[in-house]
PDB file of C-alpha atoms in Angstrom:
ATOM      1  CA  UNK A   1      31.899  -3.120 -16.426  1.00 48.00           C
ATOM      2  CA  UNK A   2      30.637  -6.647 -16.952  1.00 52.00           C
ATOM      3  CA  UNK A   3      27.426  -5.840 -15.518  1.00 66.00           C
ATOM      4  CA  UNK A   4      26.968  -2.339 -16.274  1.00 70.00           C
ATOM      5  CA  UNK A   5      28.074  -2.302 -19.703  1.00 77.00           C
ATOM      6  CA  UNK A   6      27.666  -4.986 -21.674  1.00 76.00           C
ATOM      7  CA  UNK A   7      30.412  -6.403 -23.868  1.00 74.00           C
ATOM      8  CA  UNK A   8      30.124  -5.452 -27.698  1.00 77.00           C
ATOM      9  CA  UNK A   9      30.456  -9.396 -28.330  1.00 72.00           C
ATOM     10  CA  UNK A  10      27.938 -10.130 -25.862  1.00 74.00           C
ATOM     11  CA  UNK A  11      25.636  -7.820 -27.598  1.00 73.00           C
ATOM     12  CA  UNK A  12      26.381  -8.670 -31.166  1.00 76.00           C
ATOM     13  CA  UNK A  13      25.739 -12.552 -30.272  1.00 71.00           C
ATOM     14  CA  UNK A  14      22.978 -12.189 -28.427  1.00 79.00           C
ATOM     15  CA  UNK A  15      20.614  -9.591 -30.647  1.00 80.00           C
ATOM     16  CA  UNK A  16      18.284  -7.261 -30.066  1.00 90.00           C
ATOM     17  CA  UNK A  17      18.794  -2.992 -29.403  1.00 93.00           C
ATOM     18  CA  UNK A  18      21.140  -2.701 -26.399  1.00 93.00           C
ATOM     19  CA  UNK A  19      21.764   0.869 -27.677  1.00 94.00           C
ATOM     20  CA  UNK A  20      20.315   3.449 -30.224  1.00 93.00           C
ATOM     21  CA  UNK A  21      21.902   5.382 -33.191  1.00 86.00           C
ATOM     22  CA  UNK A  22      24.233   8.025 -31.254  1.00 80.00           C
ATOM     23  CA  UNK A  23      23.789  11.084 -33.561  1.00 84.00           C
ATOM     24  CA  UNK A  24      21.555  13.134 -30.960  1.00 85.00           C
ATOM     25  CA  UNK A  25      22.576  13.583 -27.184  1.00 95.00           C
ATOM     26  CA  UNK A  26      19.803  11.542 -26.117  1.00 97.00           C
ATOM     27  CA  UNK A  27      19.099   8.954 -23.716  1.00 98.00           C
ATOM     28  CA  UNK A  28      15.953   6.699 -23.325  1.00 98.00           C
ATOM     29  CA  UNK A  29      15.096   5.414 -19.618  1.00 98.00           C
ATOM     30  CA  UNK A  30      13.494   2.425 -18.374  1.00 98.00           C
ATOM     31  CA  UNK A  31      11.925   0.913 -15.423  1.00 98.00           C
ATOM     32  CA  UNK A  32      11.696  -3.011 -15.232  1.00 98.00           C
ATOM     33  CA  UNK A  33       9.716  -5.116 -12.648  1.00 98.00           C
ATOM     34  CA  UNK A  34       6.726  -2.402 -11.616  1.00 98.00           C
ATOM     35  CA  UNK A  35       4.490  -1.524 -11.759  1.00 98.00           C
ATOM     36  CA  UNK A  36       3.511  -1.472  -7.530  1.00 98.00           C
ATOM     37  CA  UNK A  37       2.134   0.732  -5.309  1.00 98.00           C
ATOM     38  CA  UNK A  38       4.874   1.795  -3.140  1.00 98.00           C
ATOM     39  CA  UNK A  39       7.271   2.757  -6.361  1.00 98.00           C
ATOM     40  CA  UNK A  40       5.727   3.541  -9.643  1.00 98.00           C
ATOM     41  CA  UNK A  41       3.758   6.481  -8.489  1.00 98.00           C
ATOM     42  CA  UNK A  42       6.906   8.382  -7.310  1.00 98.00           C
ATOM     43  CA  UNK A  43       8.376   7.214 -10.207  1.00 98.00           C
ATOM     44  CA  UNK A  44       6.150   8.921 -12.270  1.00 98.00           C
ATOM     45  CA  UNK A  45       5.980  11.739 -10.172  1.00 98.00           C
ATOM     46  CA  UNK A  46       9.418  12.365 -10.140  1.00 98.00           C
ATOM     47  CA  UNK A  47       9.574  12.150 -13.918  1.00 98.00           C
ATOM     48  CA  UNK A  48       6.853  14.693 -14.419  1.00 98.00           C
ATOM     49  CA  UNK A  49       8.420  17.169 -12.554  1.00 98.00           C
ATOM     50  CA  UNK A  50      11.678  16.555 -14.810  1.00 98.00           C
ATOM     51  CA  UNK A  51       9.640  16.886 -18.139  1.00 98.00           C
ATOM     52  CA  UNK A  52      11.053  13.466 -18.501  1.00 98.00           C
ATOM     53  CA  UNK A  53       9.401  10.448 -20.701  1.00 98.00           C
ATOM     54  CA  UNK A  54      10.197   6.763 -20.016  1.00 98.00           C
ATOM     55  CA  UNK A  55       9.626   3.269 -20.708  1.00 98.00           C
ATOM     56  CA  UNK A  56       8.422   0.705 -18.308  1.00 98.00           C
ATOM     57  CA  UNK A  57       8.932  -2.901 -18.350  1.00 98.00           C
ATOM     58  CA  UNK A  58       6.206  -4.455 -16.588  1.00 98.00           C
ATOM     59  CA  UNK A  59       5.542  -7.755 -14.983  1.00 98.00           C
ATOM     60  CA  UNK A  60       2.139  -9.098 -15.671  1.00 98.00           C
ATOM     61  CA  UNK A  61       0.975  -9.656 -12.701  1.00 98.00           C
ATOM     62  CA  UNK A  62       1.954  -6.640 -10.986  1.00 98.00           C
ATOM     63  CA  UNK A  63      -0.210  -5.205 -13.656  1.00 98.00           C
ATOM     64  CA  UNK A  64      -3.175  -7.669 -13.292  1.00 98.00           C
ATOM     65  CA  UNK A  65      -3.227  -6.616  -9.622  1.00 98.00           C
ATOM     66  CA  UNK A  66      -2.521  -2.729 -10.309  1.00 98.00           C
ATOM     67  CA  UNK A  67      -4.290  -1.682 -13.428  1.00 98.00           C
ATOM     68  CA  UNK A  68      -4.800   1.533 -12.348  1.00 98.00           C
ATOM     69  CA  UNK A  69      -1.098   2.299 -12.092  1.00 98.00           C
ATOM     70  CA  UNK A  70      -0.572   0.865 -15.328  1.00 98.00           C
ATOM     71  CA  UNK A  71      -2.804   3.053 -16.677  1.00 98.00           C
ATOM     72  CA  UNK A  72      -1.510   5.974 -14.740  1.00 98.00           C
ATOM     73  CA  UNK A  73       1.880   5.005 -16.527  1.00 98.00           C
ATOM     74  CA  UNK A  74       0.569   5.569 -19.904  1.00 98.00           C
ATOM     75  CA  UNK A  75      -1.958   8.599 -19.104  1.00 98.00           C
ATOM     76  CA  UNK A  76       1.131  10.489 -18.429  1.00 98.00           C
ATOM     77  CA  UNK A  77       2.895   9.940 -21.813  1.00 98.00           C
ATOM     78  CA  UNK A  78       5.219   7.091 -21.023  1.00 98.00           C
ATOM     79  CA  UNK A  79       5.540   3.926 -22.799  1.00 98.00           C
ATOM     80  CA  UNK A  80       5.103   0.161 -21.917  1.00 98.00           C
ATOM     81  CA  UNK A  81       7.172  -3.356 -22.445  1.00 98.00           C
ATOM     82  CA  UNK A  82       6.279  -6.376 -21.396  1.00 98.00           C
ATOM     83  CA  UNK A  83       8.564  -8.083 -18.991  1.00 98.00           C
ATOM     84  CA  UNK A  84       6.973 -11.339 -18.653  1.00 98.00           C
ATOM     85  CA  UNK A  85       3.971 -12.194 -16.271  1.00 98.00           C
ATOM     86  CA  UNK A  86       5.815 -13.794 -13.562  1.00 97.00           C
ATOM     87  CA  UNK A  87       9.508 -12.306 -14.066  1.00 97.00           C
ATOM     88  CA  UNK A  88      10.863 -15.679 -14.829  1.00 96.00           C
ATOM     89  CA  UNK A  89      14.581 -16.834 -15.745  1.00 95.00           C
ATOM     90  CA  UNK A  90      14.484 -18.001 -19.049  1.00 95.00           C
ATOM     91  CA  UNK A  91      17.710 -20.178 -18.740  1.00 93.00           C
ATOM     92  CA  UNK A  92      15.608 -22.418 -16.058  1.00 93.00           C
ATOM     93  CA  UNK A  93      12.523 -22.505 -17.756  1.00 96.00           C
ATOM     94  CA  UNK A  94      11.287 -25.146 -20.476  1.00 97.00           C
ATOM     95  CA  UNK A  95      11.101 -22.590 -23.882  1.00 96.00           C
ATOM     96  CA  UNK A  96       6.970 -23.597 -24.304  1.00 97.00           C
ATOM     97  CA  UNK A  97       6.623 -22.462 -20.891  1.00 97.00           C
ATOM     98  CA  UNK A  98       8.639 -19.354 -21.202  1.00 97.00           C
ATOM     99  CA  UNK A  99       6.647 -18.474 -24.338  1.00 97.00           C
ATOM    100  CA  UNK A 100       3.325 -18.506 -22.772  1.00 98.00           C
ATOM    101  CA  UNK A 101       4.355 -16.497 -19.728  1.00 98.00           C
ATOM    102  CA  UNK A 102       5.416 -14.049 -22.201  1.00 98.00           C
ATOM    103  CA  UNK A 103       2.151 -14.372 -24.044  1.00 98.00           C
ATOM    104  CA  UNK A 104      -0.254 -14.519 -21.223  1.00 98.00           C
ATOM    105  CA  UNK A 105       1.609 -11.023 -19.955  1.00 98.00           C
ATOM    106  CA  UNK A 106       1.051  -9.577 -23.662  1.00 98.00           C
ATOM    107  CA  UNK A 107      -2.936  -9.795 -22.933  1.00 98.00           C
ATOM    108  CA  UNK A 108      -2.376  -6.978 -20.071  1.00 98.00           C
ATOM    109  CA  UNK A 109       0.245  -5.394 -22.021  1.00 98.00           C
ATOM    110  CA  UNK A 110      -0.235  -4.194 -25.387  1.00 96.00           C
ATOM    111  CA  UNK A 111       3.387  -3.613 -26.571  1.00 98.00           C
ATOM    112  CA  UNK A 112       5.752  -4.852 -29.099  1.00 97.00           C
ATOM    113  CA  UNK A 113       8.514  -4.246 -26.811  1.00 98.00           C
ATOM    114  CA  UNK A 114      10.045  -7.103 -24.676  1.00 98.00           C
ATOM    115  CA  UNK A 115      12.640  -7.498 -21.981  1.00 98.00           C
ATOM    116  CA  UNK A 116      13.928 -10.503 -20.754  1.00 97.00           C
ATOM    117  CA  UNK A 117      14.016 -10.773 -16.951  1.00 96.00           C
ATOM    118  CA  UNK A 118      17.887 -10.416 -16.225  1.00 92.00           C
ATOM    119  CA  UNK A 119      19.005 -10.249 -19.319  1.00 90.00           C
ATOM    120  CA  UNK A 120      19.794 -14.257 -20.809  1.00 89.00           C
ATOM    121  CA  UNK A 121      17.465 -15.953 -22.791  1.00 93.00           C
ATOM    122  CA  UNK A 122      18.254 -19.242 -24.819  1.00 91.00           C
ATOM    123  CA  UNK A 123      18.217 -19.829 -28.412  1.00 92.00           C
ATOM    124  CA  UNK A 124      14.451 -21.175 -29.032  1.00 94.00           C
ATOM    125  CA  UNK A 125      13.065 -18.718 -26.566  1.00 96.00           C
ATOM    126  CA  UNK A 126      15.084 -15.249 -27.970  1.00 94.00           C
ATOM    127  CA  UNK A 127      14.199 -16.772 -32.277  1.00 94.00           C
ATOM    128  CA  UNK A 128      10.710 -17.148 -30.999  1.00 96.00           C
ATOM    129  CA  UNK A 129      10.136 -13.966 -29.596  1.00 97.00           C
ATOM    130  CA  UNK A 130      12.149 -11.913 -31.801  1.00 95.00           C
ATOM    131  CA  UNK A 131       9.334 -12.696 -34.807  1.00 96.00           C
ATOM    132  CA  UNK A 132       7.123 -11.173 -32.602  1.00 95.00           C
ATOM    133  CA  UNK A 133       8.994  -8.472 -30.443  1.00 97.00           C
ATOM    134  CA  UNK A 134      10.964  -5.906 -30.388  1.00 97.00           C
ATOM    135  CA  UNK A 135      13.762  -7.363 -28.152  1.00 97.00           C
ATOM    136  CA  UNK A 136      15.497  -4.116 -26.000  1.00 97.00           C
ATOM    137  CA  UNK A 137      18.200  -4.698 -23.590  1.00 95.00           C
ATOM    138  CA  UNK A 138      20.393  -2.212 -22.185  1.00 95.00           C
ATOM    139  CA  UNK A 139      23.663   0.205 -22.545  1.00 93.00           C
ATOM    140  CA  UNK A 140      23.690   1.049 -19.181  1.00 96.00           C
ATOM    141  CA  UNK A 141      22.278  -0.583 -16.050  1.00 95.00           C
ATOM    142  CA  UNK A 142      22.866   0.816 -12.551  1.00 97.00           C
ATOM    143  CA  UNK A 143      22.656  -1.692 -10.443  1.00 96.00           C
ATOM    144  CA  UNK A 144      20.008  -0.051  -8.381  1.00 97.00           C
ATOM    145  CA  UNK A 145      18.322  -3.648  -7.192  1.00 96.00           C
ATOM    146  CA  UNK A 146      21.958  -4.298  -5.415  1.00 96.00           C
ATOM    147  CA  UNK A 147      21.984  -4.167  -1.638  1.00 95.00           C
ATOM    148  CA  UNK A 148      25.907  -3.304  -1.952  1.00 95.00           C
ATOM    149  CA  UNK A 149      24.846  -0.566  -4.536  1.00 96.00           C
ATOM    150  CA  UNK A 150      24.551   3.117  -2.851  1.00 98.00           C
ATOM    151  CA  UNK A 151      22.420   5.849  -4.186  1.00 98.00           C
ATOM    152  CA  UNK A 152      26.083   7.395  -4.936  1.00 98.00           C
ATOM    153  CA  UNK A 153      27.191   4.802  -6.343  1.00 97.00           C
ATOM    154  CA  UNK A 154      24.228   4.621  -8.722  1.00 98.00           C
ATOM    155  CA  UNK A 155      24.546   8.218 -10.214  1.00 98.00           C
ATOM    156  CA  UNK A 156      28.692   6.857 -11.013  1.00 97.00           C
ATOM    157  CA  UNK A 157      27.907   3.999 -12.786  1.00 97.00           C
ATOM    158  CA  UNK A 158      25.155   6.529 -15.384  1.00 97.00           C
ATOM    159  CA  UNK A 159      28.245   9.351 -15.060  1.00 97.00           C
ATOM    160  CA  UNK A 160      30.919   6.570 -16.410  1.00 96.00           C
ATOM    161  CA  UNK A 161      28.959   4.872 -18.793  1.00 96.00           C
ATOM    162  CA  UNK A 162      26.347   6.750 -20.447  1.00 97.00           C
ATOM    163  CA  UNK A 163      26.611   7.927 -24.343  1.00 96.00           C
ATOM    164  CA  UNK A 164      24.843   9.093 -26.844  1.00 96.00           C
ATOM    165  CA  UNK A 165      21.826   6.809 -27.641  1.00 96.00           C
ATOM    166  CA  UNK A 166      22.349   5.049 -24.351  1.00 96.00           C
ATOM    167  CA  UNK A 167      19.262   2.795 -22.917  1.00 97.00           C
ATOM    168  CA  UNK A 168      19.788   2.954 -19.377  1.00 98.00           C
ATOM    169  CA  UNK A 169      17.623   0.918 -16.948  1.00 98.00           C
ATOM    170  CA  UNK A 170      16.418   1.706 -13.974  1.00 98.00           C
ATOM    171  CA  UNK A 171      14.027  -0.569 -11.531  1.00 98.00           C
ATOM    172  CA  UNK A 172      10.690   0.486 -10.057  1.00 98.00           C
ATOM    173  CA  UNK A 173      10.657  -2.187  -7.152  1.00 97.00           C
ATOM    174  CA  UNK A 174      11.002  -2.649  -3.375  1.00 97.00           C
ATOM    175  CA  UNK A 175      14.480  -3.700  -3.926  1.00 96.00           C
ATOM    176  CA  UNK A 176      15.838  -0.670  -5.611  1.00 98.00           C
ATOM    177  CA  UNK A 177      13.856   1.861  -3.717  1.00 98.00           C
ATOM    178  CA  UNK A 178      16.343   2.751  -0.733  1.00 97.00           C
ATOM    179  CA  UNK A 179      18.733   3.512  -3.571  1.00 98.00           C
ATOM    180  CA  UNK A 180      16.303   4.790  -6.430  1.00 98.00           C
ATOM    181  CA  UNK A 181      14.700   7.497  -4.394  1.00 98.00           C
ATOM    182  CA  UNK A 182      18.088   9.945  -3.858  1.00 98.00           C
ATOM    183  CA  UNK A 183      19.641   8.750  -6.844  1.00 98.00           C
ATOM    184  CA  UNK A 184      17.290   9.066 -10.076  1.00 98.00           C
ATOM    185  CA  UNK A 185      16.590  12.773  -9.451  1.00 98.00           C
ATOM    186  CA  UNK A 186      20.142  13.272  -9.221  1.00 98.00           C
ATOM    187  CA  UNK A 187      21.104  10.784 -12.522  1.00 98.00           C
ATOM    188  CA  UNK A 188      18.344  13.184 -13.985  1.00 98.00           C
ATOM    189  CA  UNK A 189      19.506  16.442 -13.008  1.00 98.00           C
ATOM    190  CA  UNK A 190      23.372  15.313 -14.204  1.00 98.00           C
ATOM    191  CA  UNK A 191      22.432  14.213 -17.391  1.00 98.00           C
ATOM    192  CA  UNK A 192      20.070  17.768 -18.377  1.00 98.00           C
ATOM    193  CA  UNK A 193      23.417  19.214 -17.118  1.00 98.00           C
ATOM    194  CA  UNK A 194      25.815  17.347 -19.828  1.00 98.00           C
ATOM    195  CA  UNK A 195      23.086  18.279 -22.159  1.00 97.00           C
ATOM    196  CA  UNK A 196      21.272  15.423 -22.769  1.00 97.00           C
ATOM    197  CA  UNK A 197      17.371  15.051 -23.635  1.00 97.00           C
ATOM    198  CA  UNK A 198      14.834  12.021 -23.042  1.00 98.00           C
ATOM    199  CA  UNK A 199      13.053   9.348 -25.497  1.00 97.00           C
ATOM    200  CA  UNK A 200      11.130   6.591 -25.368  1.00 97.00           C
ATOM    201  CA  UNK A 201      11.640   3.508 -26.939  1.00 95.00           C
TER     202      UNK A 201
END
């Protein structure tokens, strides 16, 4: 539950939305590390044919070499969040360094939404960026990137842990695509089946 739930203390010390106000059965999805070739497409497609809007995460430089799929992204209604432009751990990385990757990703993405690459960022780096961001984590996060992760075990971790106002995050990489493929159609069908509808952030 570590992992796929966050602690509330975690949370509370650490800022920014991990979930939204829980009034309305509705959940917001998101797709970190994209956008590429081989994923975000189906992605997309599979959303469309769901009636489903999302939120993408995106690494710079997967959009510096894809712009067309970036664009695809947000001809279709979905929004965008900048990710950093080299997915970069911000507990190894000097804070002015950090910064700029963040930066030099915000002049291919145009978003006031930010997520840090898995999830830590230190003190300088998170006050910094939270003047200038919107800093969104998660409620729920399946583990799809795990190679011990099935597609099975996916759609249990959103059937356990989603709630109202849940952000649940998804990944639209190489890694999570043995596992992504059979299991977000299915997380989606589950969900419109407990009653739930789609955001963005």
């Amino acid at each position: 539950m570590l992992i796929e739930q966050p602690p509330r203390l975690y949370r509370a010390l650490f800022g920014g939305i991990w979930r939204l106000p829980k009034k309305e059965k509705c959940v917001y999805l998101t797709f970190d590390d994209g956008p590429i070739p081989e994923m975000t497409p189906w992605t997309l497609d599979t959303l469309d044919r769901y009636g489903v809007k999302a939120t993408f995460f995106c690494v710079g430089e997967n959009v510096a070499r894809y712009p067309e799929i970036y664009e695809m992204i947000l001809a279709r209604g979905h929004k965008t969040g900048n990710h950093t432009y080299n997915h970069i751990k911000a507990t190894h990385t000097p804070s002015d360094v950090y910064i700029a990757n963040v930066d030099k990703a915000a002049e291919l993405i145009h978003s006031d939404l930010f997520r840090p690459p898995h999830g830590h960022m230190r003190f300088p780096q998170l006050y910094n960026i939270s003047k200038r961001y919107r800093i969104i984590m998660w409620d729920v996060v399946t583990r799809d990137y795990s190679p011990h992760m099935t597609a099975k075990g996916v759609v249990n971790v959103i059937k356990r842990y989603t709630r109202n106002g849940s952000i649940i995050v998804f990944h639209d990489s190489l890694k999570a695509e043995p596992r992504v493929r059979t299991a977000l159609p299915q997380a989606i069908e589950w969900l419109q089946e407990q009653g739930y509808s789609f955001a963005t952030l």
